[in-house]
Structure formats: C-alpha cells, structure tokens
Coordinates of C-alpha atoms in Angstrom, one line a residue:
Chain A
M1 CA 0.0 0.1 0.0
T2 CA 1.3 3.4 -1.1
L3 CA 1.0 6.5 1.1
S4 CA -1.2 8.0 -1.3
N5 CA -3.9 5.3 -0.7
T6 CA -4.1 6.2 3.0
R7 CA -7.1 8.6 2.8
P8 CA -9.2 9.8 5.8
A9 CA -12.1 8.1 4.5
S10 CA -12.6 5.2 2.1
G11 CA -14.3 5.4 -1.4
P12 CA -12.9 6.2 -4.7
A13 CA -10.6 9.3 -5.0
D14 CA -12.7 11.3 -7.5
R15 CA -16.1 10.4 -5.7
P16 CA -15.9 10.4 -1.9
G17 CA -18.6 8.4 0.0
F18 CA -21.2 9.5 2.3
W19 CA -18.5 9.5 5.2
G20 CA -15.9 11.3 3.1
R21 CA -18.4 14.0 2.1
L22 CA -19.6 14.3 5.7
S23 CA -16.1 14.7 7.3
G24 CA -15.1 17.2 4.4
S25 CA -18.1 19.5 4.9
G26 CA -17.7 22.7 6.4
P27 CA -20.5 22.6 9.2
Y28 CA -19.3 19.1 10.1
A29 CA -15.7 20.5 10.5
A30 CA -16.9 23.4 12.6
L31 CA -18.8 21.2 14.8
T32 CA -16.1 18.8 15.4
D33 CA -13.6 21.4 16.0
V34 CA -15.7 22.3 19.1
L35 CA -16.9 18.9 20.2
L36 CA -13.5 17.0 19.8
A37 CA -11.1 19.8 20.7
S38 CA -9.2 17.8 23.3
P39 CA -9.4 14.2 24.6
R40 CA -10.7 15.7 28.0
R41 CA -13.5 17.5 26.2
Q42 CA -14.4 14.2 24.0
F43 CA -14.4 12.3 27.4
A44 CA -16.8 15.0 29.1
I45 CA -19.3 15.1 26.2
L46 CA -19.4 11.2 26.0
L47 CA -20.1 11.0 29.5
I48 CA -22.4 13.9 30.3
V49 CA -25.6 12.4 28.8
P50 CA -25.2 9.0 30.6
V51 CA -24.8 10.8 34.0
I52 CA -27.8 13.3 33.4
W53 CA -29.8 10.2 32.2
V54 CA -28.9 8.0 35.1
L55 CA -29.5 10.8 37.7
L56 CA -32.6 11.9 36.4
T57 CA -34.4 8.8 35.3
H58 CA -32.9 6.0 37.2
L59 CA -32.3 7.6 40.7
G60 CA -34.8 10.6 40.4
P61 CA -38.0 8.4 40.7
I62 CA -36.6 6.7 43.7
L63 CA -35.7 10.0 45.3
Q64 CA -39.0 11.5 44.6
M65 CA -40.8 8.3 46.1
I66 CA -38.9 8.9 49.3
N67 CA -39.6 12.6 49.3
V68 CA -43.4 11.9 48.8
S69 CA -43.3 9.3 51.5
L70 CA -42.4 12.1 53.9
L71 CA -45.2 14.4 52.9
T72 CA -48.6 14.9 54.7
N73 CA -50.4 14.8 51.4
Y74 CA -49.8 14.4 47.6
P75 CA -50.6 15.4 45.1
P76 CA -50.7 18.8 46.5
G77 CA -54.2 20.4 46.6
P78 CA -55.1 24.2 46.1
N79 CA -55.7 24.7 49.8
N80 CA -53.7 22.0 51.6
V81 CA -49.9 22.6 51.1
P82 CA -47.9 19.5 52.2
T83 CA -45.6 19.7 55.1
Y84 CA -43.0 17.0 56.1
T85 CA -44.0 14.3 58.3
L86 CA -42.8 10.9 59.6
E87 CA -46.4 9.5 60.3
H88 CA -46.8 7.1 57.6
Y89 CA -43.7 5.3 58.6
G90 CA -45.2 5.3 62.0
K91 CA -48.5 4.0 60.7
F92 CA -46.4 0.9 59.4
F93 CA -45.0 0.1 62.8
T94 CA -48.2 0.7 64.9
D95 CA -50.7 -1.1 62.8
S96 CA -50.5 -4.9 62.9
I97 CA -52.6 -5.4 59.7
F98 CA -49.6 -4.0 57.8
I99 CA -46.9 -5.8 59.5
Q100 CA -48.5 -9.2 58.8
P101 CA -48.5 -9.0 55.0
F102 CA -45.1 -7.5 55.2
L103 CA -43.6 -10.3 57.4
R104 CA -45.4 -12.8 55.2
T105 CA -43.8 -11.5 52.0
L106 CA -40.4 -11.7 53.4
I107 CA -40.8 -15.3 54.8
F108 CA -42.6 -16.4 51.6
S109 CA -40.0 -14.9 49.3
S110 CA -37.0 -16.5 51.4
V111 CA -38.8 -19.9 51.4
L112 CA -39.5 -19.7 47.6
T113 CA -35.9 -18.6 46.9
L114 CA -34.5 -21.6 48.8
T115 CA -37.1 -24.0 47.2
T116 CA -36.3 -22.6 43.5
L117 CA -32.5 -23.0 44.5
I118 CA -33.0 -26.8 45.5
I119 CA -35.0 -27.5 42.3
I120 CA -32.8 -25.5 40.0
Y121 CA -29.4 -26.5 41.2
P122 CA -29.7 -30.1 39.9
V123 CA -31.2 -28.8 36.5
A124 CA -28.4 -26.5 36.1
Y125 CA -25.9 -28.9 36.9
F126 CA -27.3 -31.6 34.7
L127 CA -27.3 -29.0 31.8
A128 CA -23.7 -27.7 32.4
R129 CA -22.0 -31.1 33.2
H130 CA -23.9 -34.0 31.5
V131 CA -25.4 -32.6 28.4
R132 CA -23.0 -32.6 25.3
R133 CA -21.8 -29.1 24.5
D134 CA -23.5 -28.9 21.0
R135 CA -26.9 -30.1 22.5
Q136 CA -26.9 -27.8 25.5
M137 CA -28.5 -24.9 23.6
M138 CA -31.4 -27.1 22.6
F139 CA -32.0 -28.3 26.3
L140 CA -31.6 -24.8 27.5
M141 CA -34.1 -23.6 24.9
L142 CA -36.8 -25.8 26.2
L143 CA -36.6 -24.1 29.5
L144 CA -36.3 -20.7 27.9
I145 CA -39.4 -20.6 25.7
P146 CA -41.9 -20.5 28.6
F147 CA -40.0 -17.5 30.0
W148 CA -40.6 -15.4 26.8
V149 CA -44.2 -15.3 27.6
G150 CA -45.3 -12.7 29.7
E151 CA -46.3 -12.8 33.3
I152 CA -49.9 -12.7 32.8
V153 CA -50.1 -15.5 30.2
R154 CA -48.0 -17.6 32.5
I155 CA -50.3 -16.9 35.4
F156 CA -53.4 -17.8 33.4
A157 CA -51.7 -21.1 32.3
M158 CA -51.3 -21.9 36.0
M159 CA -55.0 -21.2 36.5
I160 CA -56.0 -23.7 34.0
L161 CA -53.9 -26.4 35.5
L162 CA -54.8 -25.9 39.0
G163 CA -58.5 -24.8 38.9
N164 CA -61.2 -27.0 40.4
N165 CA -62.0 -28.2 36.7
G166 CA -58.3 -28.0 36.0
A167 CA -56.0 -30.4 34.6
L168 CA -54.4 -31.5 37.9
N169 CA -57.6 -32.2 39.7
L170 CA -58.9 -34.3 36.6
A171 CA -55.7 -36.5 36.7
L172 CA -56.0 -37.0 40.4
Q173 CA -59.8 -37.9 40.2
W174 CA -59.1 -40.2 37.3
L175 CA -56.2 -42.0 39.2
G176 CA -58.6 -42.3 42.2
L177 CA -56.5 -40.3 44.5
T178 CA -59.3 -37.9 45.5
E179 CA -63.1 -38.0 45.2
R180 CA -63.8 -34.3 45.2
P181 CA -61.6 -31.5 43.6
I182 CA -58.8 -30.3 45.8
P183 CA -59.1 -26.5 46.0
F184 CA -55.7 -25.7 44.9
M185 CA -56.5 -22.2 43.7
Y186 CA -56.1 -19.1 45.8
T187 CA -53.8 -20.7 48.4
G188 CA -50.3 -20.5 49.4
F189 CA -49.7 -23.6 47.1
S190 CA -51.2 -21.9 43.8
L191 CA -49.2 -18.9 44.7
S192 CA -45.9 -20.4 45.1
A193 CA -46.4 -22.6 42.0
G194 CA -47.1 -19.4 40.1
I195 CA -44.1 -17.3 41.6
I196 CA -41.6 -20.2 40.9
Y197 CA -42.9 -20.3 37.4
L198 CA -42.1 -16.7 37.0
T199 CA -38.8 -16.7 38.8
A200 CA -37.0 -19.8 38.0
L201 CA -35.1 -18.7 34.9
Y202 CA -33.3 -16.0 37.0
M203 CA -32.1 -18.7 39.1
L204 CA -31.1 -21.0 36.2
M205 CA -29.1 -18.6 34.2
P206 CA -26.5 -17.5 37.0
L207 CA -26.1 -21.1 38.1
Y208 CA -25.7 -22.5 34.7
S209 CA -23.1 -20.0 33.6
A210 CA -21.3 -20.5 36.9
L211 CA -21.4 -24.3 36.6
E212 CA -20.4 -24.3 33.0
K213 CA -17.2 -22.4 33.6
I214 CA -15.6 -24.8 36.0
P215 CA -12.8 -26.7 33.9
P216 CA -13.4 -30.5 33.8
S217 CA -9.9 -31.0 34.4
L218 CA -10.5 -29.9 38.0
F219 CA -12.6 -33.0 38.5
E220 CA -10.3 -35.5 36.9
A221 CA -7.4 -34.0 38.9
A222 CA -9.4 -34.4 42.3
A223 CA -10.6 -38.1 41.1
D224 CA -6.8 -38.8 40.4
L225 CA -6.1 -37.5 43.9
G226 CA -8.7 -40.2 45.3
A227 CA -11.6 -37.6 46.0
G228 CA -14.9 -39.4 45.9
P229 CA -18.1 -37.8 44.3
W230 CA -19.3 -36.1 47.5
T231 CA -15.7 -34.7 48.2
R232 CA -15.6 -33.4 44.7
F233 CA -18.9 -31.8 44.8
R234 CA -18.1 -30.2 48.2
R235 CA -14.6 -29.0 47.4
I236 CA -14.9 -28.0 43.9
T237 CA -18.6 -27.7 42.5
L238 CA -20.2 -26.0 45.5
P239 CA -17.4 -23.3 46.2
L240 CA -17.0 -22.4 42.3
S241 CA -20.8 -22.2 42.0
L242 CA -21.5 -20.0 45.1
E243 CA -21.3 -16.7 42.8
G244 CA -24.0 -18.2 40.7
V245 CA -26.1 -19.2 43.8
S246 CA -25.5 -15.6 45.2
S247 CA -26.6 -13.7 42.3
G248 CA -29.5 -16.3 41.5
C249 CA -30.9 -16.0 45.0
T250 CA -30.7 -12.2 45.0
L251 CA -32.6 -12.1 41.6
V252 CA -35.3 -14.4 42.8
F253 CA -35.7 -12.8 46.2
L254 CA -36.2 -9.2 44.7
I255 CA -38.5 -10.3 42.0
S256 CA -40.6 -12.4 44.6
T257 CA -41.0 -9.2 46.9
G258 CA -42.3 -7.2 43.8
V259 CA -44.8 -9.4 42.1
Y260 CA -48.2 -7.9 41.9
A261 CA -50.5 -9.6 39.3
T262 CA -49.5 -13.1 40.6
P263 CA -50.8 -12.6 44.2
V264 CA -53.9 -10.9 43.0
L265 CA -54.9 -13.7 40.6
L266 CA -53.4 -16.8 42.2
G267 CA -53.5 -15.7 45.9
G268 CA -56.4 -15.5 48.3
P269 CA -57.4 -13.4 51.4
S270 CA -55.1 -15.5 53.6
T271 CA -52.0 -15.0 51.4
T272 CA -52.0 -11.2 51.0
L273 CA -48.7 -10.0 50.1
F274 CA -47.1 -6.6 50.8
S275 CA -47.1 -5.6 47.2
E276 CA -51.0 -5.8 47.1
V277 CA -51.1 -3.5 50.3
I278 CA -48.7 -1.0 48.7
A279 CA -50.7 -0.9 45.4
G280 CA -54.0 -0.4 47.4
F281 CA -52.7 3.0 48.3
F282 CA -52.6 4.0 44.7
H283 CA -55.9 2.7 43.4
V284 CA -58.2 4.4 46.0
A285 CA -58.1 8.1 46.8
G286 CA -55.0 9.9 45.6
D287 CA -54.1 11.5 49.1
Q288 CA -53.0 8.1 50.2
W289 CA -50.1 8.2 47.9
P290 CA -47.6 9.3 50.6
V291 CA -48.5 6.2 52.8
G292 CA -48.0 3.8 49.7
A293 CA -44.7 5.5 49.0
A294 CA -43.6 5.1 52.6
F295 CA -44.5 1.5 52.6
A296 CA -42.7 1.0 49.3
V297 CA -39.6 2.5 50.8
I298 CA -39.8 0.3 53.7
M299 CA -40.1 -2.8 51.5
L300 CA -37.2 -1.7 49.1
V301 CA -34.7 -0.8 52.0
T302 CA -35.6 -4.1 53.7
A303 CA -35.1 -6.2 50.5
L304 CA -31.9 -4.3 49.5
L305 CA -30.5 -4.7 52.9
L306 CA -31.2 -8.5 53.1
T307 CA -29.8 -9.3 49.6
G308 CA -26.9 -7.0 50.3
A309 CA -26.0 -9.0 53.5
F310 CA -26.7 -12.4 51.8
T311 CA -24.4 -11.3 48.8
K312 CA -21.6 -10.2 51.4
L313 CA -22.0 -13.5 53.3
M314 CA -21.7 -15.6 50.0
A315 CA -18.6 -13.6 48.9
H316 CA -17.1 -14.3 52.4
L317 CA -17.9 -17.9 52.2
A318 CA -16.4 -18.1 48.7
G319 CA -13.3 -16.3 49.8
R320 CA -12.8 -18.7 52.7
V321 CA -13.2 -22.0 50.8
K322 CA -10.6 -20.7 48.3
Q323 CA -7.9 -20.4 50.8
Chain E
M1 CA -20.8 -38.2 40.0
T2 CA -22.3 -41.7 40.2
R3 CA -24.7 -43.0 37.8
N4 CA -27.7 -43.0 39.9
T5 CA -27.3 -39.3 40.8
R6 CA -27.0 -38.5 36.9
I7 CA -30.1 -40.3 36.3
L8 CA -31.7 -38.6 39.3
M9 CA -30.8 -35.1 37.8
Q10 CA -31.9 -36.0 34.5
C11 CA -35.2 -36.9 35.9
I12 CA -35.5 -33.6 37.7
Y13 CA -34.6 -31.8 34.6
W14 CA -37.5 -33.5 32.6
A15 CA -39.8 -33.0 35.5
F16 CA -39.1 -29.3 35.5
V17 CA -39.5 -29.2 31.7
L18 CA -42.9 -30.7 32.1
Y19 CA -43.7 -28.3 34.8
L20 CA -43.0 -25.5 32.5
L21 CA -44.7 -26.6 29.5
I22 CA -47.8 -28.5 30.6
P23 CA -49.6 -25.5 31.7
L24 CA -48.9 -23.7 28.3
A25 CA -49.9 -26.7 26.3
L26 CA -53.1 -27.0 28.3
M27 CA -53.8 -23.3 27.7
M28 CA -53.4 -23.7 24.0
L29 CA -55.6 -26.8 24.0
M30 CA -58.5 -25.1 25.9
G31 CA -58.6 -22.4 23.3
F32 CA -60.1 -25.2 21.0
K33 CA -62.9 -26.0 23.4
D34 CA -66.4 -25.6 22.1
S35 CA -68.1 -24.2 25.3
K36 CA -68.1 -20.9 27.2
F37 CA -66.7 -22.6 30.3
I38 CA -63.1 -23.5 31.0
G39 CA -62.2 -26.7 32.4
F40 CA -61.6 -30.4 31.5
P41 CA -62.8 -32.5 29.9
I42 CA -62.9 -31.0 26.3
R43 CA -65.7 -32.6 24.4
D44 CA -66.1 -30.7 21.4
V45 CA -63.6 -28.7 19.5
T46 CA -63.9 -25.6 17.5
L47 CA -61.7 -23.0 15.9
D48 CA -64.0 -20.0 16.5
W49 CA -62.1 -18.9 19.5
Y50 CA -59.0 -18.4 17.5
L51 CA -60.9 -16.9 14.7
A52 CA -62.6 -14.3 17.0
V53 CA -59.2 -13.0 18.0
F54 CA -58.4 -11.7 14.8
Q55 CA -61.8 -9.9 14.5
D56 CA -62.0 -8.5 17.9
S57 CA -61.1 -4.9 17.6
Q58 CA -60.5 -4.5 21.3
V59 CA -57.8 -7.3 21.1
L60 CA -56.2 -5.9 17.9
N61 CA -56.2 -2.4 19.2
A62 CA -54.6 -3.6 22.3
M63 CA -52.0 -5.6 20.3
G64 CA -51.2 -2.6 18.2
Y65 CA -50.8 -0.4 21.2
S66 CA -48.5 -2.7 22.9
A67 CA -46.4 -3.2 19.7
I68 CA -46.1 0.7 19.3
I69 CA -45.0 0.9 23.0
G70 CA -42.6 -1.8 22.5
V71 CA -40.9 -0.5 19.6
L72 CA -40.5 3.1 20.7
S73 CA -39.3 2.2 24.3
T74 CA -37.0 -0.3 22.8
A75 CA -35.6 2.5 20.5
I76 CA -34.9 4.8 23.5
A77 CA -33.4 2.0 25.6
L78 CA -31.2 1.1 22.5
F79 CA -29.9 4.5 22.2
M80 CA -29.1 5.4 25.8
G81 CA -28.0 1.7 26.7
T82 CA -25.4 1.8 23.9
W83 CA -24.2 5.1 24.8
I84 CA -23.8 4.2 28.4
A85 CA -22.1 1.1 27.5
V86 CA -19.7 2.9 25.3
A87 CA -18.9 5.4 28.1
L88 CA -18.2 2.8 30.6
T89 CA -16.1 0.4 28.5
G90 CA -12.3 0.5 28.2
R91 CA -11.6 3.5 30.6
S92 CA -11.4 3.8 34.3
F93 CA -12.4 7.1 36.0
W94 CA -13.4 8.2 39.4
G95 CA -17.1 7.3 39.8
R96 CA -17.2 4.6 37.2
A97 CA -18.5 2.1 39.7
I98 CA -21.2 4.4 41.1
L99 CA -22.3 5.1 37.4
L100 CA -22.5 1.5 36.6
G101 CA -24.3 0.7 39.9
L102 CA -26.9 3.5 39.0
T103 CA -27.1 2.2 35.4
L104 CA -28.2 -1.3 36.8
L105 CA -30.5 0.2 39.5
P106 CA -33.8 -0.3 37.6
A107 CA -33.3 -3.9 36.8
V108 CA -33.0 -4.8 40.7
I109 CA -35.9 -2.6 42.0
P110 CA -38.9 -5.0 42.8
G111 CA -41.7 -4.7 40.1
V112 CA -44.4 -3.0 42.1
I113 CA -42.0 -0.6 43.7
S114 CA -40.5 0.5 40.4
A115 CA -43.9 0.9 39.0
I116 CA -45.3 3.4 41.8
A117 CA -41.8 5.1 41.6
F118 CA -42.4 5.9 38.1
R119 CA -46.1 6.7 38.7
I120 CA -44.9 9.3 41.3
A121 CA -42.3 10.6 39.1
A122 CA -44.7 11.0 36.0
R123 CA -46.8 13.1 38.3
L124 CA -43.8 15.2 39.2
V125 CA -42.9 16.0 35.6
G126 CA -46.6 16.5 34.8
L127 CA -46.7 13.2 32.5
E128 CA -50.3 12.1 32.3
P129 CA -50.9 8.3 32.5
G130 CA -51.0 6.9 29.0
M131 CA -48.9 5.9 26.2
W132 CA -45.9 8.1 26.8
A133 CA -45.7 7.4 30.5
I134 CA -45.7 3.7 29.8
I135 CA -43.0 4.2 27.0
W136 CA -40.9 6.1 29.4
S137 CA -41.0 3.7 32.2
H138 CA -40.4 0.6 29.9
A139 CA -37.4 2.4 28.3
I140 CA -35.9 3.2 31.7
H141 CA -36.5 -0.4 33.0
N142 CA -34.9 -1.9 30.0
V143 CA -31.8 0.3 29.8
P144 CA -29.7 -2.1 32.2
F145 CA -30.3 -5.0 29.8
V146 CA -29.1 -3.2 26.8
V147 CA -26.0 -2.0 28.7
L148 CA -25.0 -5.5 29.9
V149 CA -25.3 -7.1 26.5
V150 CA -23.6 -4.2 24.6
M151 CA -20.7 -3.9 27.3
A152 CA -20.1 -7.7 26.9
R153 CA -20.0 -7.3 23.1
L154 CA -17.8 -4.2 23.4
S155 CA -15.2 -5.9 25.6
T156 CA -14.3 -8.2 22.7
L157 CA -13.7 -5.5 20.3
P158 CA -9.8 -5.5 19.5
K159 CA -8.5 -2.0 20.4
S160 CA -6.5 -2.2 17.1
Y161 CA -9.8 -1.6 15.0
G162 CA -10.3 1.7 16.4
E163 CA -6.7 2.7 16.3
A164 CA -6.4 1.7 12.6
A165 CA -9.3 3.9 11.8
Q166 CA -7.8 6.6 13.7
D167 CA -4.5 6.2 12.1
L168 CA -6.4 6.4 8.6
G169 CA -7.7 9.9 9.7
A170 CA -11.2 9.0 10.9
D171 CA -12.3 11.2 14.0
P172 CA -13.9 9.5 17.1
I173 CA -17.4 10.0 15.8
I174 CA -16.8 8.6 12.3
T175 CA -14.8 5.8 14.0
F176 CA -18.0 5.0 16.2
F177 CA -20.3 4.9 13.3
R178 CA -18.1 3.0 10.9
V179 CA -16.3 0.5 13.2
T180 CA -17.9 0.3 16.7
L181 CA -21.5 0.5 15.6
P182 CA -21.2 -2.2 12.9
Y183 CA -19.5 -4.4 15.3
L184 CA -22.1 -4.0 18.0
T185 CA -25.0 -4.6 15.6
P186 CA -25.7 -8.4 16.6
A187 CA -25.7 -7.4 20.3
M188 CA -28.0 -4.5 19.6
I189 CA -30.5 -6.7 17.6
G190 CA -30.5 -9.4 20.3
G191 CA -30.8 -6.9 23.2
G192 CA -33.4 -5.0 21.3
I193 CA -35.7 -8.0 20.7
F194 CA -35.1 -8.8 24.3
C195 CA -36.3 -5.3 25.2
L196 CA -39.3 -5.5 22.9
L197 CA -40.3 -9.0 24.6
L198 CA -40.0 -7.3 28.0
S199 CA -41.9 -4.3 27.0
F200 CA -44.7 -6.4 25.3
D201 CA -44.8 -8.8 28.4
D202 CA -44.9 -6.2 31.1
F203 CA -47.9 -5.8 33.1
V204 CA -47.1 -4.1 36.3
R205 CA -45.7 -0.7 34.9
S206 CA -48.3 -0.7 32.2
F207 CA -50.9 -1.1 34.7
F208 CA -50.0 1.7 37.0
L209 CA -48.9 4.1 34.3
G210 CA -51.6 3.3 31.8
G211 CA -54.7 5.5 31.0
Y212 CA -58.0 4.2 29.6
E213 CA -56.5 2.4 26.7
P214 CA -55.2 -1.0 27.8
T215 CA -52.0 -2.8 26.7
L216 CA -52.3 -6.5 25.8
P217 CA -51.1 -7.9 29.2
V218 CA -53.6 -5.4 31.0
L219 CA -56.5 -6.3 28.7
I220 CA -55.9 -10.0 29.4
F221 CA -55.6 -9.2 33.3
A222 CA -58.9 -7.4 33.0
K223 CA -60.6 -10.1 31.1
L224 CA -59.3 -12.6 33.6
R225 CA -60.7 -10.8 36.6
S226 CA -64.1 -10.5 35.0
G227 CA -64.4 -14.3 34.3
M228 CA -62.5 -16.9 32.4
S229 CA -63.5 -18.1 28.9
P230 CA -61.8 -19.8 26.1
E231 CA -61.5 -16.4 24.3
I232 CA -58.7 -15.6 26.7
N233 CA -56.8 -18.9 25.9
A234 CA -57.0 -18.0 22.2
I235 CA -55.6 -14.5 22.7
S236 CA -52.9 -15.9 25.1
T237 CA -51.9 -18.6 22.6
V238 CA -51.4 -15.8 19.9
V239 CA -49.2 -13.9 22.2
L240 CA -47.3 -17.1 23.2
V241 CA -46.5 -17.8 19.4
L242 CA -45.6 -14.1 18.8
T243 CA -43.2 -14.1 21.8
A244 CA -41.8 -17.4 21.1
V245 CA -40.9 -16.5 17.5
L246 CA -39.4 -13.1 18.6
G247 CA -37.4 -14.9 21.3
L248 CA -36.0 -17.6 19.1
W249 CA -34.8 -14.9 16.7
A250 CA -33.2 -13.0 19.5
E251 CA -31.4 -16.1 20.7
R252 CA -30.2 -16.8 17.1
S253 CA -28.7 -13.5 16.8
M254 CA -27.0 -13.6 20.1
R255 CA -25.6 -17.1 19.4
G256 CA -24.3 -16.0 16.0
M257 CA -22.5 -13.1 17.7
K258 CA -20.8 -15.6 20.5
K259 CA -19.7 -17.8 17.4
R260 CA -18.2 -15.1 15.6
A261 CA -16.5 -13.7 18.6
A262 CA -15.1 -17.3 19.3
N263 CA -13.7 -17.1 15.5
D264 CA -12.3 -13.7 15.8

C-alpha cells in the first residue's frame, strides 16, 4: 500500500462516499472542532449524557418516592400545602394489619428462593455437566421458551392447571386419589407454584453459567487424587458455583418481593402480600400516595439490605473456601 | 458423579420441563374447546375462539398499542443503553463504579415498587398516565439489559480496530459509526428484541402508568378478573406464538455473535 492510498475516509478518489463527504463538509468540521477539541472534552461529552440520564431517570423516581413518603399529602391540593412528616412510617409500625403481610412477604420470598435453588441446582448442574456441548443450547431452549411469555399469560396457564375443573384435579380424580376436586387455587400452594414459574429462569441462568465455567480437568485431577463424588462436589463444584448461587438467589428474592399480578390472581385473602397492600394506596383516593410511598420505601430498603447482607455472606464464604 | 445421581438429575430436569410446558400446552388446547366454560374435559372442538381473536377490534387495538409502546421504548433503551455502555467500557475514571451501579439500578428494584416510583415521578414531571408514560417507564427499565449485552460485546472489540481507523484519519465520531457500531449490531439486535419482549410482556408498569387504553397484558388481566372464557386462551396462545418467535430470533442473533467472537 502506497502512502497516497491512505485517505481519511474510504471510497474512490474522485467521488468520496457519504462519510468522506460528511467529514469534508464545512459545518461538520466546525462542529467537530468544538466537540472534539481535546481528549478531555471528548470524554466529558461522552459522559455527560449518561450521567444526566442515570441521575434523572434511574435515581430520580426513587428519590421522589422517598420525598413523597415524607409529605403529609400528595398530590398537593389548592388549599392544603404539604409539610414534612414521619407519620406514614409510624403507621406501618403501629398497625399490625400492615406488619403481617410484610412479614409474610419476607418469609414467603425467602422460602421460595430456597425452594427454587434446591429445584434448579440439579437442573443447572445436569445441563452444564452432563449434556453434550453442542446439545446444551437445545436443552436450554426448552426451558427458555416459557420464560419469553409474559407474566399474565403464564399465570393464566397456571390457573388452568390448578383450577377446580383443572387438569391436575381431573388427573387426580381419574387416578382415584381424590373424590372431590382439591381447592388448589387461591392458596399458598397456587401462589408458590405461580411465583416459581415466574422466577426460576433467574435462578437457572446465573447457576448454569457459573457451573459451565468450571474446567472438567479439575474433577479429573481431584478424582486422580482420590476424591470421591461427594468430596468433589463439596470441594470443587459448590465453592465455584457460590457466585451463581448468590446472584440467582438475589434476583429471585427481589422479584418475589415485587410481584403484583401473581398474588392478585393466584392468591387468596389468607396470602395477601405486601405488594398488594402498597398498590392499594394507589388505587383508592389519591391522598393515600404518601402512605403507599412510605411502605414501598420500607419494602425496598428491607429487600436491598437483606440481599446485600446475603451477597456479602456468600462472597465471604467463597473467599474462605478458596484459601 | 455416580450413575444414580446422574439419572436422578436427568429426571429432575425433565420433570421441570414438564412443569414449565404442560400449563402452556393445556392453555393452547383449551382455546379449541367448544364451550363457554373453561375446564376439563374438552368434548367438542372448534376454531371459533381463534378466529374471533383476529376479528375482535379491542384485542387488535391492544396488540397494536403494545407493539407501538414496545418499538418506541426499545428505540430509546437501545440509544441510551449503547451510549452508556460505550462510555463505561475501556476506561477507568473516578465514579465509574457508582455510574455502573446506578445504571443497573432499575433492574433490581422489585416490580411493584418500580411501578409506583415511576407513577409518582410521572406526576412530578406532569406526564399524564397513558402511552408516553408507559414508553418512558419501559425504556428506563430496559436500559440496564441493553448496557449489559452491549458491554459484553464491546469488551471483545480489539483495540486495534479503532486505532487503525484513527490512523487512517477518522475522528472519534466517524470511528464510532463506521467501526464500533457495525461491530455492535448483533448485540443490539439481540438486546433490542429482548427489550421488545420485556415491554410487550410487562404488566405491572403498564398497569400503574396506563390511561384508559389497555396494553395487551392489561387487557388479558381485566378479562381474567371479569371471568375466564376460552377467548382468553386463544388470545394468550397468539401472544405465546408471537413471543416465542421473537425470542428464538433474539437467541439466534446472540448465538451467531458468540460464534463469531470465538472465531475472531
């Protein structure tokens, strides 16, 4: 290649292409002279848009929610100007009808997270270590397809399975295991089945990618050194998959605490979750917004603290076994 | 692992597949039932419910409404997500970890909390509940997913590509459009379809930020609350087929990207 061929933009010499014409045009040159004057300025321009976006749209709504949770009334009316108060937070701690769904949500989400982990771990292990590489995608796809369908459609499918005239009851009656239909719907059972149906993928993906990364040579080396299957699992698989366990559990827990349509459609009066309580303040009169916002803040802070502590604990455990 | 545990795990896998697929299969079947009542057994079959879906203007409107919201929110999420990913990749600066954390924030806020936070914020900026409020909330919620996908792709872009372009006289803007952007295209297609699916399927944000016109999931929810009929099965089946096709397309796009990255 001769030096004369190294033009700024490609294209034939006599007829420059779109980019050549653009970079040769006067307004573009004037613009880039200002925008790209120094690496420092280029960097500042590159960064300013993300920073503004993230502060205004990612952080802003959360801050405004906290702000509203401290106001006496919102939206502000013509003759009642809101002032700051802590009474909505007090309401949560003094009224037991709110504490109960709150605790139920936390216990329910924790139990479901653990259940999902126990069910999904063997599935992820089987996929990552016992299915041939070239067939893993196919096996994974079977699990992925249901997860592309939305929350509502999946809940509806669950309702058809579990209803009094549903497929499960029909099958049980046909087998002679029960005389009358068992009322699965609107119970903790139907709600759990529905939530696991929604969240399992978020457990599967982190676990699968953590397990898939473990080099098979480690197991061969351990076996050569005389480690049995249980020892290999305890000393290799488990410690190296802790990262996947950690992020999978975090995701599933956070999603379970925030589901709304699932408890409304699959749950009953005895399984009211905190998300339904929060939502209630937004459906009825508008002046209840601050209470709903305060309750949402309590839920958010609790969920983030719990998952944060859990992540720290898992990181600590993973660090200890590596030594 | 011993042979028995392997067989046990295989059984758990297939049991789990059945748990995931049987409800959807039953749902599709029930759409063929020639009766107003949902429930087994199915005695007579009909195609009427499926045909009715494509004549029901309420369903078609909701579908179109959801599609518009999906496309516009995806466009915004792709634009912002790619910009953020480019700004975050390949350089270290003060506050990078904070910026990354804030970028991923919408993905970890529990659904109902994120929905009401957007509802309150929409009130603050004077955005009435309706199409634009939904688009805005979907776009924000989807940005983290675009950032993650694009950052993963960007980290495999050899530095020499950009340097070569700059040596040939291209400025950073032209380098971005002629080198970086074409390289990112498969990631953006995959991430974009994923956003489209998330938006099309989203219930909780559309529910809290919507006006009188329902998106498709909100319409199905309303129909479910007023009573079940095989009509809902037919609508849901159409949604299932649509999303499965889109999802498979996204998966193919992303898989092609991984293969090419491995060959590079």
